[in-house]
């Protein structure tokens, strides 16, 4: 009798007890719209969606404190949001592209510098974009004569949803995949190999995008010290990006660097440190509104300053009243005191009068 054949049973995941799923990236076409020679990529549409979301959120921010009470140099209006968004777009595009070329492939792009302008070939760096936006916002603040941190506090709560849209674009393109994994939701990316990998784009979408937005938006709804909201963003993004990089495949032309950290992690460390320093400085200054909000407070402080302090010098009017009372003033009239000459003449007259009365007696 022939022995029974062994039936292969799928191995179960050791930490879930579930049969691992074999997920494969759909392999979507990165081009969303074709109009003759014109091609519009999904990634570009995600960038556009991110800027539209940021515009809507910034307009809404203007109706919440402290920005609804700013009066100097003038109140925030919709045109300011549009100009701010244009400056941010220029900063993101220029800084993001230069950051990718110089941080990740400096040798290649220094050899072929014209390829820096080949934006359609892809290659953007968030950290480079952050530097570009910082410079653009600094120029905006100088031209608008507004505090730089007031501008950044207005902008940063809208940034995470833009980042979330960008990560969806990465996922549609099937790029920036994760490290090999055995988790049930591991996904095969055809552009990489046949190994299941972490869908790290979705991790970053959830952490740097949705979760950071919820936390930052809730944090910014209360009155905060100038720069405190910006500091929260720096720390929050740096931490979430540092965590997500453990699941993301390092760039093949860089690999892991010192201490087995990726370039993204090394660039996130100074962000966290700068955010903590800014947060400490802002908290030390105390909770106060940005420029132009404190006009009423200044007037009240000036009014309080006119009142005498307890135990201080009495007012001049009180001194005058006291002097009048001591000089025998009646009904507010001042009575002059006699001079020494008048007192002597009066004394001699009284003496003569006494002598006449005695002689007559």
CSV table of C-alpha atoms in Angstrom, one decimal:
chain,number,residue,atom,x,y,z
A,1,UNK,CA,0.0,0.0,0.0
A,2,UNK,CA,1.5,3.3,-1.1
A,3,UNK,CA,2.1,5.8,1.7
A,4,UNK,CA,-0.3,8.8,1.8
A,5,UNK,CA,1.0,11.9,0.2
A,6,UNK,CA,1.9,14.8,2.5
A,7,UNK,CA,-0.2,17.9,1.9
A,8,UNK,CA,1.6,21.2,2.2
A,9,UNK,CA,0.1,23.5,4.8
A,10,UNK,CA,0.8,27.3,4.6
A,11,UNK,CA,3.0,28.4,7.5
A,12,UNK,CA,1.2,30.7,10.0
A,13,UNK,CA,2.6,34.0,11.1
A,14,UNK,CA,4.2,33.5,14.5
A,15,UNK,CA,2.8,36.7,16.0
A,16,UNK,CA,-0.7,36.6,14.6
A,17,UNK,CA,-1.6,33.0,13.9
A,18,UNK,CA,-2.9,34.1,10.5
A,19,UNK,CA,-2.0,32.8,7.1
A,20,UNK,CA,0.2,35.4,5.4
A,21,UNK,CA,-1.4,37.2,2.5
A,22,UNK,CA,0.3,37.4,-0.8
A,23,UNK,CA,-0.3,41.0,-1.8
A,24,UNK,CA,1.0,42.4,-5.0
A,25,UNK,CA,1.2,46.1,-5.9
A,26,UNK,CA,-1.4,46.8,-8.6
A,27,UNK,CA,1.2,48.4,-10.9
A,28,UNK,CA,-0.9,51.4,-11.7
A,29,UNK,CA,0.1,53.6,-14.6
A,30,UNK,CA,2.0,56.6,-13.2
A,31,UNK,CA,0.4,58.8,-15.8
A,32,UNK,CA,-3.1,59.8,-14.8
A,33,UNK,CA,-4.1,61.9,-17.8
A,34,UNK,CA,-2.8,61.9,-21.4
A,35,UNK,CA,-3.7,64.8,-23.7
A,36,UNK,CA,-1.7,64.3,-26.8
A,37,UNK,CA,1.9,65.0,-25.9
A,38,UNK,CA,0.9,66.3,-22.5
A,39,UNK,CA,1.2,63.8,-19.7
A,40,UNK,CA,0.0,64.5,-16.1
A,41,UNK,CA,1.4,62.1,-13.6
A,42,UNK,CA,-0.4,61.0,-10.4
A,43,UNK,CA,2.4,62.3,-8.3
A,44,UNK,CA,1.9,65.8,-9.8
A,45,UNK,CA,-1.8,65.5,-9.1
A,46,UNK,CA,-1.1,64.6,-5.5
A,47,UNK,CA,1.1,67.6,-5.1
A,48,UNK,CA,-1.7,69.8,-6.5
A,49,UNK,CA,-4.2,68.1,-4.2
A,50,UNK,CA,-1.9,68.8,-1.2
A,51,UNK,CA,-1.6,72.5,-2.1
A,52,UNK,CA,-5.4,72.8,-2.5
A,53,UNK,CA,-6.0,71.2,0.9
A,54,UNK,CA,-3.4,73.6,2.4
A,55,UNK,CA,-5.1,76.6,0.9
A,56,UNK,CA,-8.5,75.6,2.4
A,57,UNK,CA,-7.0,74.9,5.8
A,58,UNK,CA,-5.1,78.2,5.9
A,59,UNK,CA,-8.2,80.2,5.0
A,60,UNK,CA,-9.9,78.5,7.9
A,61,UNK,CA,-7.0,79.2,10.2
A,62,UNK,CA,-7.4,82.9,9.7
A,63,UNK,CA,-10.8,82.7,11.5
A,64,UNK,CA,-9.3,81.1,14.6
A,65,UNK,CA,-7.2,82.8,17.3
A,66,UNK,CA,-4.8,84.3,17.4
A,67,UNK,CA,-4.8,85.1,13.7
A,68,UNK,CA,-8.4,86.5,13.7
A,69,UNK,CA,-7.2,89.3,16.1
A,70,UNK,CA,-4.0,90.4,14.4
A,71,UNK,CA,-4.1,94.0,13.3
A,72,UNK,CA,-0.4,94.9,12.8
A,73,UNK,CA,1.0,95.7,10.3
A,74,UNK,CA,-2.5,94.7,8.9
A,75,UNK,CA,-5.0,91.9,9.4
A,76,UNK,CA,-4.4,88.6,7.6
A,77,UNK,CA,-6.6,88.2,4.5
A,78,UNK,CA,-7.2,85.8,1.7
A,79,UNK,CA,-4.6,87.5,-0.5
A,80,UNK,CA,-1.9,86.9,2.1
A,81,UNK,CA,-2.7,83.2,2.1
A,82,UNK,CA,-2.4,83.0,-1.7
A,83,UNK,CA,1.0,84.8,-1.6
A,84,UNK,CA,2.1,82.6,1.2
A,85,UNK,CA,1.1,79.5,-0.7
A,86,UNK,CA,2.9,80.6,-3.9
A,87,UNK,CA,6.1,81.2,-1.9
A,88,UNK,CA,5.7,77.8,-0.3
A,89,UNK,CA,5.3,76.1,-3.7
A,90,UNK,CA,8.4,77.7,-5.1
A,91,UNK,CA,10.3,76.7,-2.0
A,92,UNK,CA,9.1,73.1,-2.1
A,93,UNK,CA,9.9,72.6,-5.8
A,94,UNK,CA,13.3,74.3,-5.8
A,95,UNK,CA,14.5,73.1,-2.4
A,96,UNK,CA,13.1,69.6,-2.8
A,97,UNK,CA,14.8,69.0,-6.1
A,98,UNK,CA,18.2,70.5,-5.0
A,99,UNK,CA,18.0,68.6,-1.7
A,100,UNK,CA,17.6,65.3,-3.5
A,101,UNK,CA,20.4,66.1,-5.9
A,102,UNK,CA,22.8,67.2,-3.2
A,103,UNK,CA,21.9,65.0,-0.3
A,104,UNK,CA,21.4,61.7,-2.1
A,105,UNK,CA,23.3,61.8,-5.3
A,106,UNK,CA,25.8,64.7,-5.2
A,107,UNK,CA,28.4,63.0,-7.3
A,108,UNK,CA,26.1,62.2,-10.2
A,109,UNK,CA,24.4,65.7,-10.4
A,110,UNK,CA,27.7,67.6,-9.9
A,111,UNK,CA,28.9,65.6,-12.9
A,112,UNK,CA,25.7,66.2,-14.9
A,113,UNK,CA,24.3,69.5,-13.4
A,114,UNK,CA,21.7,70.0,-16.2
A,115,UNK,CA,19.9,66.9,-15.0
A,116,UNK,CA,18.9,68.8,-11.9
A,117,UNK,CA,16.2,70.4,-14.0
A,118,UNK,CA,14.8,67.1,-15.3
A,119,UNK,CA,11.9,67.2,-12.8
A,120,UNK,CA,9.9,64.7,-14.9
A,121,UNK,CA,12.5,62.0,-14.0
A,122,UNK,CA,11.5,62.2,-10.3
A,123,UNK,CA,13.6,62.8,-7.2
A,124,UNK,CA,12.4,65.1,-4.5
A,125,UNK,CA,13.7,65.4,-0.9
A,126,UNK,CA,11.4,66.5,2.0
A,127,UNK,CA,14.3,67.8,4.0
A,128,UNK,CA,15.5,69.8,1.0
A,129,UNK,CA,12.0,71.1,0.5
A,130,UNK,CA,11.8,72.1,4.2
A,131,UNK,CA,15.0,74.2,3.8
A,132,UNK,CA,13.6,75.7,0.6
A,133,UNK,CA,10.3,76.6,2.2
A,134,UNK,CA,12.1,78.1,5.2
A,135,UNK,CA,14.0,80.4,3.0
A,136,UNK,CA,10.9,81.3,1.0
A,137,UNK,CA,8.9,82.0,4.1
A,138,UNK,CA,11.7,84.2,5.5
A,139,UNK,CA,11.6,86.3,2.4
A,140,UNK,CA,7.8,86.5,2.6
A,141,UNK,CA,7.9,87.6,6.3
A,142,UNK,CA,10.5,90.3,5.5
A,143,UNK,CA,8.4,91.7,2.6
A,144,UNK,CA,5.2,91.5,4.6
A,145,UNK,CA,6.9,92.9,7.7
A,146,UNK,CA,5.6,90.1,9.9
A,147,UNK,CA,7.4,88.0,12.4
A,148,UNK,CA,8.9,84.9,10.8
A,149,UNK,CA,7.5,82.5,13.5
A,150,UNK,CA,4.1,84.1,13.1
A,151,UNK,CA,4.1,83.0,9.4
A,152,UNK,CA,5.4,79.5,10.2
A,153,UNK,CA,2.8,79.0,13.0
A,154,UNK,CA,0.1,79.8,10.5
A,155,UNK,CA,1.4,77.4,7.8
A,156,UNK,CA,2.7,74.3,9.5
A,157,UNK,CA,-0.7,72.8,10.7
A,158,UNK,CA,-1.7,72.5,7.0
A,159,UNK,CA,1.5,70.7,6.0
A,160,UNK,CA,0.9,67.1,7.1
A,161,UNK,CA,-2.1,66.6,4.8
A,162,UNK,CA,0.0,67.7,1.9
A,163,UNK,CA,2.7,65.2,2.9
A,164,UNK,CA,0.0,62.5,3.1
A,165,UNK,CA,-1.1,63.2,-0.5
A,166,UNK,CA,2.5,63.0,-1.6
A,167,UNK,CA,2.9,59.5,0.0
A,168,UNK,CA,-0.2,58.3,-1.8
A,169,UNK,CA,1.5,59.4,-5.0
A,170,UNK,CA,4.6,57.4,-4.0
A,171,UNK,CA,2.4,54.3,-3.5
A,172,UNK,CA,0.6,54.7,-6.8
A,173,UNK,CA,4.0,54.9,-8.5
A,174,UNK,CA,5.1,51.8,-6.7
A,175,UNK,CA,8.3,53.6,-5.5
A,176,UNK,CA,10.0,54.1,-2.1
A,177,UNK,CA,9.0,50.6,-1.1
A,178,UNK,CA,9.8,49.1,2.3
A,179,UNK,CA,12.2,46.5,3.6
A,180,UNK,CA,11.6,42.8,3.3
A,181,UNK,CA,9.1,41.4,5.8
A,182,UNK,CA,7.1,38.4,6.8
A,183,UNK,CA,4.1,40.3,8.1
A,184,UNK,CA,0.7,39.2,6.7
A,185,UNK,CA,0.3,42.5,4.9
A,186,UNK,CA,3.7,42.4,3.2
A,187,UNK,CA,3.4,43.5,-0.5
A,188,UNK,CA,5.4,42.5,-3.6
A,189,UNK,CA,6.5,45.5,-5.6
A,190,UNK,CA,7.2,44.5,-9.2
A,191,UNK,CA,9.7,47.2,-9.7
A,192,UNK,CA,11.8,45.8,-6.8
A,193,UNK,CA,11.7,42.0,-6.8
A,194,UNK,CA,9.5,39.1,-5.7
A,195,UNK,CA,10.1,39.6,-2.0
A,196,UNK,CA,7.2,40.8,0.2
A,197,UNK,CA,8.0,44.2,1.6
A,198,UNK,CA,6.6,46.7,4.0
A,199,UNK,CA,4.3,49.2,2.3
A,200,UNK,CA,6.3,51.9,3.9
A,201,UNK,CA,4.6,54.6,1.8
A,202,UNK,CA,1.3,53.9,3.7
A,203,UNK,CA,3.1,53.9,7.0
A,204,UNK,CA,4.4,57.4,6.3
A,205,UNK,CA,1.0,58.4,5.0
A,206,UNK,CA,-0.5,57.3,8.4
A,207,UNK,CA,2.3,58.7,10.6
A,208,UNK,CA,3.7,61.8,9.0
A,209,UNK,CA,0.3,62.6,7.4
A,210,UNK,CA,-2.9,61.8,9.2
A,211,UNK,CA,-1.6,61.3,12.8
A,212,UNK,CA,0.6,64.3,12.7
A,213,UNK,CA,-2.2,66.4,11.3
A,214,UNK,CA,-4.6,65.4,14.0
A,215,UNK,CA,-2.1,66.1,16.8
A,216,UNK,CA,-0.8,69.3,15.3
A,217,UNK,CA,-4.2,70.8,14.5
A,218,UNK,CA,-5.5,70.0,18.0
A,219,UNK,CA,-2.4,71.5,19.5
A,220,UNK,CA,-2.7,74.7,17.5
A,221,UNK,CA,-6.3,75.4,18.4
A,222,UNK,CA,-5.2,76.7,21.8
A,223,UNK,CA,-3.3,79.9,22.4
A,224,UNK,CA,0.4,79.2,22.2
A,225,UNK,CA,3.6,81.1,22.5
A,226,UNK,CA,5.0,82.4,19.3
A,227,UNK,CA,6.9,79.6,17.6
A,228,UNK,CA,5.5,76.8,19.7
A,229,UNK,CA,3.3,75.4,17.0
A,230,UNK,CA,6.3,75.4,14.6
A,231,UNK,CA,8.4,73.6,17.2
A,232,UNK,CA,5.7,70.9,17.6
A,233,UNK,CA,5.8,70.3,13.8
A,234,UNK,CA,9.6,69.9,13.7
A,235,UNK,CA,9.6,67.5,16.6
A,236,UNK,CA,6.6,65.5,15.4
A,237,UNK,CA,7.7,65.1,11.9
A,238,UNK,CA,11.2,64.3,12.8
A,239,UNK,CA,10.2,61.6,15.2
A,240,UNK,CA,7.6,60.0,12.9
A,241,UNK,CA,10.0,60.1,9.9
A,242,UNK,CA,12.8,58.5,12.1
A,243,UNK,CA,10.4,55.7,13.1
A,244,UNK,CA,9.1,55.1,9.5
A,245,UNK,CA,12.7,54.9,8.1
A,246,UNK,CA,13.2,51.6,10.0
A,247,UNK,CA,10.6,50.0,7.7
A,248,UNK,CA,11.6,51.8,4.5
A,249,UNK,CA,14.3,50.4,2.1
A,250,UNK,CA,17.3,52.7,2.1
A,251,UNK,CA,18.3,54.2,-1.2
A,252,UNK,CA,20.4,51.6,-3.1
A,253,UNK,CA,23.1,54.2,-4.0
A,254,UNK,CA,23.5,55.1,-0.3
A,255,UNK,CA,22.4,52.2,1.9
A,256,UNK,CA,22.7,52.5,5.6
A,257,UNK,CA,25.1,55.0,7.1
A,258,UNK,CA,26.8,55.3,10.5
A,259,UNK,CA,25.1,53.4,13.3
A,260,UNK,CA,22.9,51.6,10.7
A,261,UNK,CA,20.8,54.7,10.2
A,262,UNK,CA,19.5,55.9,6.8
A,263,UNK,CA,20.0,59.3,5.3
A,264,UNK,CA,16.4,60.2,6.2
A,265,UNK,CA,17.1,59.4,9.8
A,266,UNK,CA,20.2,61.4,10.0
A,267,UNK,CA,18.5,64.4,8.4
A,268,UNK,CA,15.6,64.0,10.9
A,269,UNK,CA,17.8,64.2,14.0
A,270,UNK,CA,18.7,67.9,13.6
A,271,UNK,CA,15.0,68.6,12.9
A,272,UNK,CA,14.0,67.2,16.3
A,273,UNK,CA,16.9,69.0,18.1
A,274,UNK,CA,15.9,72.3,16.5
A,275,UNK,CA,12.3,71.8,17.4
A,276,UNK,CA,13.1,71.0,21.0
A,277,UNK,CA,15.3,74.1,21.3
A,278,UNK,CA,12.6,76.3,19.7
A,279,UNK,CA,10.0,74.8,21.9
A,280,UNK,CA,12.0,75.6,25.1
A,281,UNK,CA,12.7,79.2,24.0
A,282,UNK,CA,9.1,79.7,23.1
A,283,UNK,CA,7.8,78.3,26.4
A,284,UNK,CA,10.3,80.5,28.3
A,285,UNK,CA,8.9,83.6,26.7
A,286,UNK,CA,5.4,82.6,27.9
A,287,UNK,CA,2.1,82.4,26.2
A,288,UNK,CA,1.4,85.5,24.1
A,289,UNK,CA,-0.2,86.3,20.9
A,290,UNK,CA,1.6,87.2,17.7
A,291,UNK,CA,2.2,90.8,16.6
A,292,UNK,CA,-0.8,93.2,16.6
A,293,UNK,CA,-2.9,91.2,19.0
A,294,UNK,CA,-1.7,92.9,22.1
A,295,UNK,CA,-2.8,96.5,21.4
A,296,UNK,CA,-5.6,96.4,24.0
A,297,UNK,CA,-3.3,94.7,26.5
A,298,UNK,CA,-0.7,97.4,26.1
A,299,UNK,CA,-3.4,100.1,26.6
A,300,UNK,CA,-4.6,98.4,29.8
A,301,UNK,CA,-1.0,98.1,31.0
A,302,UNK,CA,-0.4,101.8,30.4
A,303,UNK,CA,-3.6,102.7,32.3
A,304,UNK,CA,-2.6,100.5,35.2
A,305,UNK,CA,0.8,102.2,35.2
A,306,UNK,CA,-0.8,105.6,35.8
A,307,UNK,CA,-2.3,104.4,39.2
A,308,UNK,CA,0.0,104.9,42.2
A,309,UNK,CA,1.4,101.9,43.8
A,310,UNK,CA,0.6,100.9,47.4
A,311,UNK,CA,2.7,102.8,49.8
A,312,UNK,CA,3.9,105.2,47.1
A,313,UNK,CA,3.9,109.0,47.1
A,314,UNK,CA,0.5,110.7,47.5
A,315,UNK,CA,-0.9,112.7,44.5
A,316,UNK,CA,-0.1,116.4,44.1
A,317,UNK,CA,-3.8,117.3,44.6
A,318,UNK,CA,-3.8,115.6,48.0
A,319,UNK,CA,-0.7,117.6,49.0
A,320,UNK,CA,-2.4,120.8,48.0
A,321,UNK,CA,-5.6,120.0,49.9
A,322,UNK,CA,-3.5,119.1,53.0
A,323,UNK,CA,-1.6,122.4,52.8
A,324,UNK,CA,-4.8,124.4,52.5
A,325,UNK,CA,-6.3,122.7,55.5
A,326,UNK,CA,-3.2,123.4,57.6
A,327,UNK,CA,-3.2,127.1,56.6
A,328,UNK,CA,-6.7,127.6,57.9
A,329,UNK,CA,-8.5,127.5,54.6
A,330,UNK,CA,-12.3,127.8,54.8
A,331,UNK,CA,-14.5,126.5,52.0
A,332,UNK,CA,-11.5,125.9,49.9
A,333,UNK,CA,-10.1,129.5,50.2
A,334,UNK,CA,-6.4,130.0,51.1
A,335,UNK,CA,-5.6,132.3,54.1
A,336,UNK,CA,-2.2,134.0,54.0
A,337,UNK,CA,0.0,133.7,57.1
A,338,UNK,CA,1.3,137.1,58.7
A,339,UNK,CA,4.9,138.1,58.1
A,340,UNK,CA,7.3,138.8,61.0
A,341,UNK,CA,7.1,142.6,60.4
A,342,UNK,CA,3.3,142.6,60.7
A,343,UNK,CA,3.6,140.5,63.8
A,344,UNK,CA,6.0,143.0,65.5
A,345,UNK,CA,3.7,146.0,64.6
A,346,UNK,CA,0.7,144.2,65.9
A,347,UNK,CA,2.6,143.5,69.2
A,348,UNK,CA,3.6,147.2,69.7
A,349,UNK,CA,0.0,148.4,69.2
A,350,UNK,CA,-1.3,145.9,71.8
A,351,UNK,CA,1.4,147.2,74.3
A,352,UNK,CA,0.4,150.9,73.8
A,353,UNK,CA,-3.3,150.0,74.3
A,354,UNK,CA,-2.5,148.3,77.6
A,355,UNK,CA,-0.6,151.3,78.9
A,356,UNK,CA,-3.4,153.7,78.1
A,357,UNK,CA,-5.9,151.6,79.9
A,358,UNK,CA,-3.7,151.5,83.0
A,359,UNK,CA,-3.2,155.3,83.1
A,360,UNK,CA,-6.8,156.0,82.6
A,361,UNK,CA,-7.7,153.7,85.5
